[in-house]
């Protein structure tokens, strides 16, 4: 005789949100206190706090977190900014904490981002772009690669 199969039950609950290590199997968390951030001021118009090794800061114990390579907290004075520079094979997003930042790139995009805005840029095969604070007020933004 044919047996009637019962409908499958509800799916198991999803596991709690977890941050994974480099091998994606070993859950781990890492806290970097503000006092441990590297502060760089390479030019008069820029003050950056690096969460990982970047530019003039190298710490072999703090190179990245999984595929996350850059988490910079930047302060850019008014009337200044990052002149055109290249990126390739990177996914980059910027979050404007305060002020405004104008992005312009080699693909013809130009946009001024204000407080609370998020911009996502896929650098893929390559892009040249600039990030300029054309206002008077200092712009604070987070950039993540």
mmCIF file with all atom_site columns, N, CA, C and O in Angstrom, residues 70-104:
data_model
loop_
_atom_site.group_PDB
_atom_site.id
_atom_site.type_symbol
_atom_site.label_atom_id
_atom_site.label_alt_id
_atom_site.label_comp_id
_atom_site.label_asym_id
_atom_site.label_entity_id
_atom_site.label_seq_id
_atom_site.pdbx_PDB_ins_code
_atom_site.Cartn_x
_atom_site.Cartn_y
_atom_site.Cartn_z
_atom_site.occupancy
_atom_site.B_iso_or_equiv
_atom_site.pdbx_formal_charge
_atom_site.auth_seq_id
_atom_site.auth_comp_id
_atom_site.auth_asym_id
_atom_site.auth_atom_id
_atom_site.pdbx_PDB_model_num
ATOM 1   N N  . UNK A 1 70  ? 40.152 47.425 3.751   1.00 0.00 ? 70  UNK A N  1
ATOM 2   C CA . UNK A 1 70  ? 40.256 48.827 4.167   1.00 0.00 ? 70  UNK A CA 1
ATOM 3   C C  . UNK A 1 70  ? 38.985 49.236 4.897   1.00 0.00 ? 70  UNK A C  1
ATOM 4   O O  . UNK A 1 70  ? 37.881 48.940 4.439   1.00 0.00 ? 70  UNK A O  1
ATOM 5   N N  . UNK A 1 71  ? 39.154 49.886 6.022   1.00 0.00 ? 71  UNK A N  1
ATOM 6   C CA . UNK A 1 71  ? 38.067 50.586 6.706   1.00 0.00 ? 71  UNK A CA 1
ATOM 7   C C  . UNK A 1 71  ? 38.700 51.857 7.262   1.00 0.00 ? 71  UNK A C  1
ATOM 8   O O  . UNK A 1 71  ? 39.341 51.836 8.304   1.00 0.00 ? 71  UNK A O  1
ATOM 9   N N  . UNK A 1 72  ? 38.578 52.919 6.495   1.00 0.00 ? 72  UNK A N  1
ATOM 10  C CA . UNK A 1 72  ? 39.188 54.187 6.866   1.00 0.00 ? 72  UNK A CA 1
ATOM 11  C C  . UNK A 1 72  ? 38.112 55.199 7.243   1.00 0.00 ? 72  UNK A C  1
ATOM 12  O O  . UNK A 1 72  ? 37.083 55.297 6.585   1.00 0.00 ? 72  UNK A O  1
ATOM 13  N N  . UNK A 1 73  ? 38.385 55.948 8.290   1.00 0.00 ? 73  UNK A N  1
ATOM 14  C CA . UNK A 1 73  ? 37.533 57.029 8.760   1.00 0.00 ? 73  UNK A CA 1
ATOM 15  C C  . UNK A 1 73  ? 38.275 58.316 8.430   1.00 0.00 ? 73  UNK A C  1
ATOM 16  O O  . UNK A 1 73  ? 39.267 58.653 9.073   1.00 0.00 ? 73  UNK A O  1
ATOM 17  N N  . UNK A 1 74  ? 37.835 59.015 7.383   1.00 0.00 ? 74  UNK A N  1
ATOM 18  C CA . UNK A 1 74  ? 38.574 60.157 6.847   1.00 0.00 ? 74  UNK A CA 1
ATOM 19  C C  . UNK A 1 74  ? 37.895 61.479 7.137   1.00 0.00 ? 74  UNK A C  1
ATOM 20  O O  . UNK A 1 74  ? 36.668 61.597 7.040   1.00 0.00 ? 74  UNK A O  1
ATOM 21  N N  . UNK A 1 75  ? 38.705 62.476 7.456   1.00 0.00 ? 75  UNK A N  1
ATOM 22  C CA . UNK A 1 75  ? 38.278 63.867 7.594   1.00 0.00 ? 75  UNK A CA 1
ATOM 23  C C  . UNK A 1 75  ? 38.977 64.658 6.497   1.00 0.00 ? 75  UNK A C  1
ATOM 24  O O  . UNK A 1 75  ? 40.216 64.702 6.452   1.00 0.00 ? 75  UNK A O  1
ATOM 25  N N  . UNK A 1 76  ? 38.201 65.254 5.594   1.00 0.00 ? 76  UNK A N  1
ATOM 26  C CA . UNK A 1 76  ? 38.748 66.008 4.470   1.00 0.00 ? 76  UNK A CA 1
ATOM 27  C C  . UNK A 1 76  ? 38.304 67.469 4.610   1.00 0.00 ? 76  UNK A C  1
ATOM 28  O O  . UNK A 1 76  ? 37.108 67.761 4.621   1.00 0.00 ? 76  UNK A O  1
ATOM 29  N N  . UNK A 1 77  ? 39.276 68.366 4.725   1.00 0.00 ? 77  UNK A N  1
ATOM 30  C CA . UNK A 1 77  ? 38.963 69.787 4.868   1.00 0.00 ? 77  UNK A CA 1
ATOM 31  C C  . UNK A 1 77  ? 38.304 70.320 3.600   1.00 0.00 ? 77  UNK A C  1
ATOM 32  O O  . UNK A 1 77  ? 38.525 69.803 2.500   1.00 0.00 ? 77  UNK A O  1
ATOM 33  N N  . UNK A 1 78  ? 37.511 71.368 3.774   1.00 0.00 ? 78  UNK A N  1
ATOM 34  C CA . UNK A 1 78  ? 36.829 72.000 2.652   1.00 0.00 ? 78  UNK A CA 1
ATOM 35  C C  . UNK A 1 78  ? 37.808 72.496 1.603   1.00 0.00 ? 78  UNK A C  1
ATOM 36  O O  . UNK A 1 78  ? 38.926 72.903 1.922   1.00 0.00 ? 78  UNK A O  1
ATOM 37  N N  . UNK A 1 79  ? 37.386 72.453 0.340   1.00 0.00 ? 79  UNK A N  1
ATOM 38  C CA . UNK A 1 79  ? 38.206 72.939 -0.765  1.00 0.00 ? 79  UNK A CA 1
ATOM 39  C C  . UNK A 1 79  ? 39.370 72.036 -1.106  1.00 0.00 ? 79  UNK A C  1
ATOM 40  O O  . UNK A 1 79  ? 40.334 72.481 -1.728  1.00 0.00 ? 79  UNK A O  1
ATOM 41  N N  . UNK A 1 80  ? 39.304 70.774 -0.711  1.00 0.00 ? 80  UNK A N  1
ATOM 42  C CA . UNK A 1 80  ? 40.413 69.852 -0.976  1.00 0.00 ? 80  UNK A CA 1
ATOM 43  C C  . UNK A 1 80  ? 39.857 68.447 -1.169  1.00 0.00 ? 80  UNK A C  1
ATOM 44  O O  . UNK A 1 80  ? 38.656 68.229 -1.131  1.00 0.00 ? 80  UNK A O  1
ATOM 45  N N  . UNK A 1 81  ? 40.749 67.507 -1.349  1.00 0.00 ? 81  UNK A N  1
ATOM 46  C CA . UNK A 1 81  ? 40.306 66.129 -1.508  1.00 0.00 ? 81  UNK A CA 1
ATOM 47  C C  . UNK A 1 81  ? 41.303 65.289 -2.269  1.00 0.00 ? 81  UNK A C  1
ATOM 48  O O  . UNK A 1 81  ? 42.440 65.698 -2.499  1.00 0.00 ? 81  UNK A O  1
ATOM 49  N N  . UNK A 1 82  ? 40.854 64.116 -2.643  1.00 0.00 ? 82  UNK A N  1
ATOM 50  C CA . UNK A 1 82  ? 41.698 63.145 -3.317  1.00 0.00 ? 82  UNK A CA 1
ATOM 51  C C  . UNK A 1 82  ? 41.652 63.391 -4.819  1.00 0.00 ? 82  UNK A C  1
ATOM 52  O O  . UNK A 1 82  ? 40.603 63.214 -5.444  1.00 0.00 ? 82  UNK A O  1
ATOM 53  N N  . UNK A 1 83  ? 42.762 63.803 -5.432  1.00 0.00 ? 83  UNK A N  1
ATOM 54  C CA . UNK A 1 83  ? 42.765 64.025 -6.877  1.00 0.00 ? 83  UNK A CA 1
ATOM 55  C C  . UNK A 1 83  ? 42.595 62.683 -7.611  1.00 0.00 ? 83  UNK A C  1
ATOM 56  O O  . UNK A 1 83  ? 42.618 61.624 -6.974  1.00 0.00 ? 83  UNK A O  1
ATOM 57  N N  . UNK A 1 84  ? 42.435 62.711 -8.944  1.00 0.00 ? 84  UNK A N  1
ATOM 58  C CA . UNK A 1 84  ? 42.218 61.467 -9.679  1.00 0.00 ? 84  UNK A CA 1
ATOM 59  C C  . UNK A 1 84  ? 43.279 60.405 -9.366  1.00 0.00 ? 84  UNK A C  1
ATOM 60  O O  . UNK A 1 84  ? 44.480 60.696 -9.352  1.00 0.00 ? 84  UNK A O  1
ATOM 61  N N  . UNK A 1 85  ? 42.788 59.202 -9.083  1.00 0.00 ? 85  UNK A N  1
ATOM 62  C CA . UNK A 1 85  ? 43.659 58.066 -8.768  1.00 0.00 ? 85  UNK A CA 1
ATOM 63  C C  . UNK A 1 85  ? 42.952 56.786 -9.213  1.00 0.00 ? 85  UNK A C  1
ATOM 64  O O  . UNK A 1 85  ? 41.734 56.736 -9.279  1.00 0.00 ? 85  UNK A O  1
ATOM 65  N N  . UNK A 1 86  ? 43.727 55.731 -9.522  1.00 0.00 ? 86  UNK A N  1
ATOM 66  C CA . UNK A 1 86  ? 43.125 54.511 -10.063 1.00 0.00 ? 86  UNK A CA 1
ATOM 67  C C  . UNK A 1 86  ? 42.763 53.483 -8.993  1.00 0.00 ? 86  UNK A C  1
ATOM 68  O O  . UNK A 1 86  ? 43.353 53.457 -7.904  1.00 0.00 ? 86  UNK A O  1
ATOM 69  N N  . UNK A 1 87  ? 41.787 52.650 -9.336  1.00 0.00 ? 87  UNK A N  1
ATOM 70  C CA . UNK A 1 87  ? 41.430 51.450 -8.584  1.00 0.00 ? 87  UNK A CA 1
ATOM 71  C C  . UNK A 1 87  ? 41.099 50.372 -9.604  1.00 0.00 ? 87  UNK A C  1
ATOM 72  O O  . UNK A 1 87  ? 40.593 50.669 -10.689 1.00 0.00 ? 87  UNK A O  1
ATOM 73  N N  . UNK A 1 88  ? 41.347 49.119 -9.256  1.00 0.00 ? 88  UNK A N  1
ATOM 74  C CA . UNK A 1 88  ? 40.946 47.987 -10.099 1.00 0.00 ? 88  UNK A CA 1
ATOM 75  C C  . UNK A 1 88  ? 40.702 46.787 -9.200  1.00 0.00 ? 88  UNK A C  1
ATOM 76  O O  . UNK A 1 88  ? 41.307 46.665 -8.127  1.00 0.00 ? 88  UNK A O  1
ATOM 77  N N  . UNK A 1 89  ? 39.814 45.915 -9.645  1.00 0.00 ? 89  UNK A N  1
ATOM 78  C CA . UNK A 1 89  ? 39.517 44.667 -8.935  1.00 0.00 ? 89  UNK A CA 1
ATOM 79  C C  . UNK A 1 89  ? 39.148 44.896 -7.474  1.00 0.00 ? 89  UNK A C  1
ATOM 80  O O  . UNK A 1 89  ? 39.579 44.165 -6.590  1.00 0.00 ? 89  UNK A O  1
ATOM 81  N N  . UNK A 1 90  ? 38.352 45.925 -7.222  1.00 0.00 ? 90  UNK A N  1
ATOM 82  C CA . UNK A 1 90  ? 37.923 46.232 -5.865  1.00 0.00 ? 90  UNK A CA 1
ATOM 83  C C  . UNK A 1 90  ? 36.461 46.642 -5.868  1.00 0.00 ? 90  UNK A C  1
ATOM 84  O O  . UNK A 1 90  ? 35.979 47.245 -6.818  1.00 0.00 ? 90  UNK A O  1
ATOM 85  N N  . UNK A 1 91  ? 35.789 46.311 -4.800  1.00 0.00 ? 91  UNK A N  1
ATOM 86  C CA . UNK A 1 91  ? 34.430 46.784 -4.551  1.00 0.00 ? 91  UNK A CA 1
ATOM 87  C C  . UNK A 1 91  ? 34.561 47.769 -3.400  1.00 0.00 ? 91  UNK A C  1
ATOM 88  O O  . UNK A 1 91  ? 35.061 47.417 -2.338  1.00 0.00 ? 91  UNK A O  1
ATOM 89  N N  . UNK A 1 92  ? 34.144 48.993 -3.613  1.00 0.00 ? 92  UNK A N  1
ATOM 90  C CA . UNK A 1 92  ? 34.383 50.062 -2.644  1.00 0.00 ? 92  UNK A CA 1
ATOM 91  C C  . UNK A 1 92  ? 33.062 50.752 -2.317  1.00 0.00 ? 92  UNK A C  1
ATOM 92  O O  . UNK A 1 92  ? 32.293 51.064 -3.220  1.00 0.00 ? 92  UNK A O  1
ATOM 93  N N  . UNK A 1 93  ? 32.813 50.958 -1.020  1.00 0.00 ? 93  UNK A N  1
ATOM 94  C CA . UNK A 1 93  ? 31.687 51.825 -0.706  1.00 0.00 ? 93  UNK A CA 1
ATOM 95  C C  . UNK A 1 93  ? 32.108 52.892 0.273   1.00 0.00 ? 93  UNK A C  1
ATOM 96  O O  . UNK A 1 93  ? 33.011 52.716 1.091   1.00 0.00 ? 93  UNK A O  1
ATOM 97  N N  . UNK A 1 94  ? 31.454 54.035 0.114   1.00 0.00 ? 94  UNK A N  1
ATOM 98  C CA . UNK A 1 94  ? 31.728 55.196 0.954   1.00 0.00 ? 94  UNK A CA 1
ATOM 99  C C  . UNK A 1 94  ? 30.436 55.604 1.640   1.00 0.00 ? 94  UNK A C  1
ATOM 100 O O  . UNK A 1 94  ? 29.376 55.614 1.010   1.00 0.00 ? 94  UNK A O  1
ATOM 101 N N  . UNK A 1 95  ? 30.543 55.944 2.906   1.00 0.00 ? 95  UNK A N  1
ATOM 102 C CA . UNK A 1 95  ? 29.404 56.412 3.689   1.00 0.00 ? 95  UNK A CA 1
ATOM 103 C C  . UNK A 1 95  ? 29.749 57.804 4.210   1.00 0.00 ? 95  UNK A C  1
ATOM 104 O O  . UNK A 1 95  ? 30.766 57.977 4.901   1.00 0.00 ? 95  UNK A O  1
ATOM 105 N N  . UNK A 1 96  ? 28.932 58.789 3.884   1.00 0.00 ? 96  UNK A N  1
ATOM 106 C CA . UNK A 1 96  ? 29.184 60.162 4.301   1.00 0.00 ? 96  UNK A CA 1
ATOM 107 C C  . UNK A 1 96  ? 28.583 60.364 5.694   1.00 0.00 ? 96  UNK A C  1
ATOM 108 O O  . UNK A 1 96  ? 27.371 60.316 5.869   1.00 0.00 ? 96  UNK A O  1
ATOM 109 N N  . UNK A 1 97  ? 29.448 60.580 6.667   1.00 0.00 ? 97  UNK A N  1
ATOM 110 C CA . UNK A 1 97  ? 29.018 60.801 8.047   1.00 0.00 ? 97  UNK A CA 1
ATOM 111 C C  . UNK A 1 97  ? 28.566 62.243 8.229   1.00 0.00 ? 97  UNK A C  1
ATOM 112 O O  . UNK A 1 97  ? 27.556 62.512 8.872   1.00 0.00 ? 97  UNK A O  1
ATOM 113 N N  . UNK A 1 98  ? 29.315 63.184 7.644   1.00 0.00 ? 98  UNK A N  1
ATOM 114 C CA . UNK A 1 98  ? 28.985 64.595 7.779   1.00 0.00 ? 98  UNK A CA 1
ATOM 115 C C  . UNK A 1 98  ? 29.616 65.364 6.628   1.00 0.00 ? 98  UNK A C  1
ATOM 116 O O  . UNK A 1 98  ? 30.706 65.017 6.168   1.00 0.00 ? 98  UNK A O  1
ATOM 117 N N  . UNK A 1 99  ? 28.950 66.407 6.169   1.00 0.00 ? 99  UNK A N  1
ATOM 118 C CA . UNK A 1 99  ? 29.467 67.220 5.076   1.00 0.00 ? 99  UNK A CA 1
ATOM 119 C C  . UNK A 1 99  ? 29.065 66.669 3.720   1.00 0.00 ? 99  UNK A C  1
ATOM 120 O O  . UNK A 1 99  ? 28.093 65.922 3.593   1.00 0.00 ? 99  UNK A O  1
ATOM 121 N N  . UNK A 1 100 ? 29.834 67.049 2.696   1.00 0.00 ? 100 UNK A N  1
ATOM 122 C CA . UNK A 1 100 ? 29.565 66.610 1.334   1.00 0.00 ? 100 UNK A CA 1
ATOM 123 C C  . UNK A 1 100 ? 30.858 66.198 0.655   1.00 0.00 ? 100 UNK A C  1
ATOM 124 O O  . UNK A 1 100 ? 31.919 66.761 0.926   1.00 0.00 ? 100 UNK A O  1
ATOM 125 N N  . UNK A 1 101 ? 30.747 65.252 -0.261  1.00 0.00 ? 101 UNK A N  1
ATOM 126 C CA . UNK A 1 101 ? 31.889 64.765 -1.018  1.00 0.00 ? 101 UNK A CA 1
ATOM 127 C C  . UNK A 1 101 ? 31.439 64.562 -2.463  1.00 0.00 ? 101 UNK A C  1
ATOM 128 O O  . UNK A 1 101 ? 30.399 63.948 -2.707  1.00 0.00 ? 101 UNK A O  1
ATOM 129 N N  . UNK A 1 102 ? 32.217 65.087 -3.404  1.00 0.00 ? 102 UNK A N  1
ATOM 130 C CA . UNK A 1 102 ? 31.881 64.944 -4.818  1.00 0.00 ? 102 UNK A CA 1
ATOM 131 C C  . UNK A 1 102 ? 32.787 63.889 -5.445  1.00 0.00 ? 102 UNK A C  1
ATOM 132 O O  . UNK A 1 102 ? 34.017 63.984 -5.372  1.00 0.00 ? 102 UNK A O  1
ATOM 133 N N  . UNK A 1 103 ? 32.152 62.901 -6.041  1.00 0.00 ? 103 UNK A N  1
ATOM 134 C CA . UNK A 1 103 ? 32.847 61.816 -6.720  1.00 0.00 ? 103 UNK A CA 1
ATOM 135 C C  . UNK A 1 103 ? 32.740 62.063 -8.224  1.00 0.00 ? 103 UNK A C  1
ATOM 136 O O  . UNK A 1 103 ? 31.675 62.381 -8.736  1.00 0.00 ? 103 UNK A O  1
ATOM 137 N N  . UNK A 1 104 ? 33.868 61.931 -8.932  1.00 0.00 ? 104 UNK A N  1
ATOM 138 C CA . UNK A 1 104 ? 33.873 62.030 -10.391 1.00 0.00 ? 104 UNK A CA 1
ATOM 139 C C  . UNK A 1 104 ? 34.801 60.940 -10.906 1.00 0.00 ? 104 UNK A C  1
ATOM 140 O O  . UNK A 1 104 ? 35.884 60.720 -10.343 1.00 0.00 ? 104 UNK A O  1
#
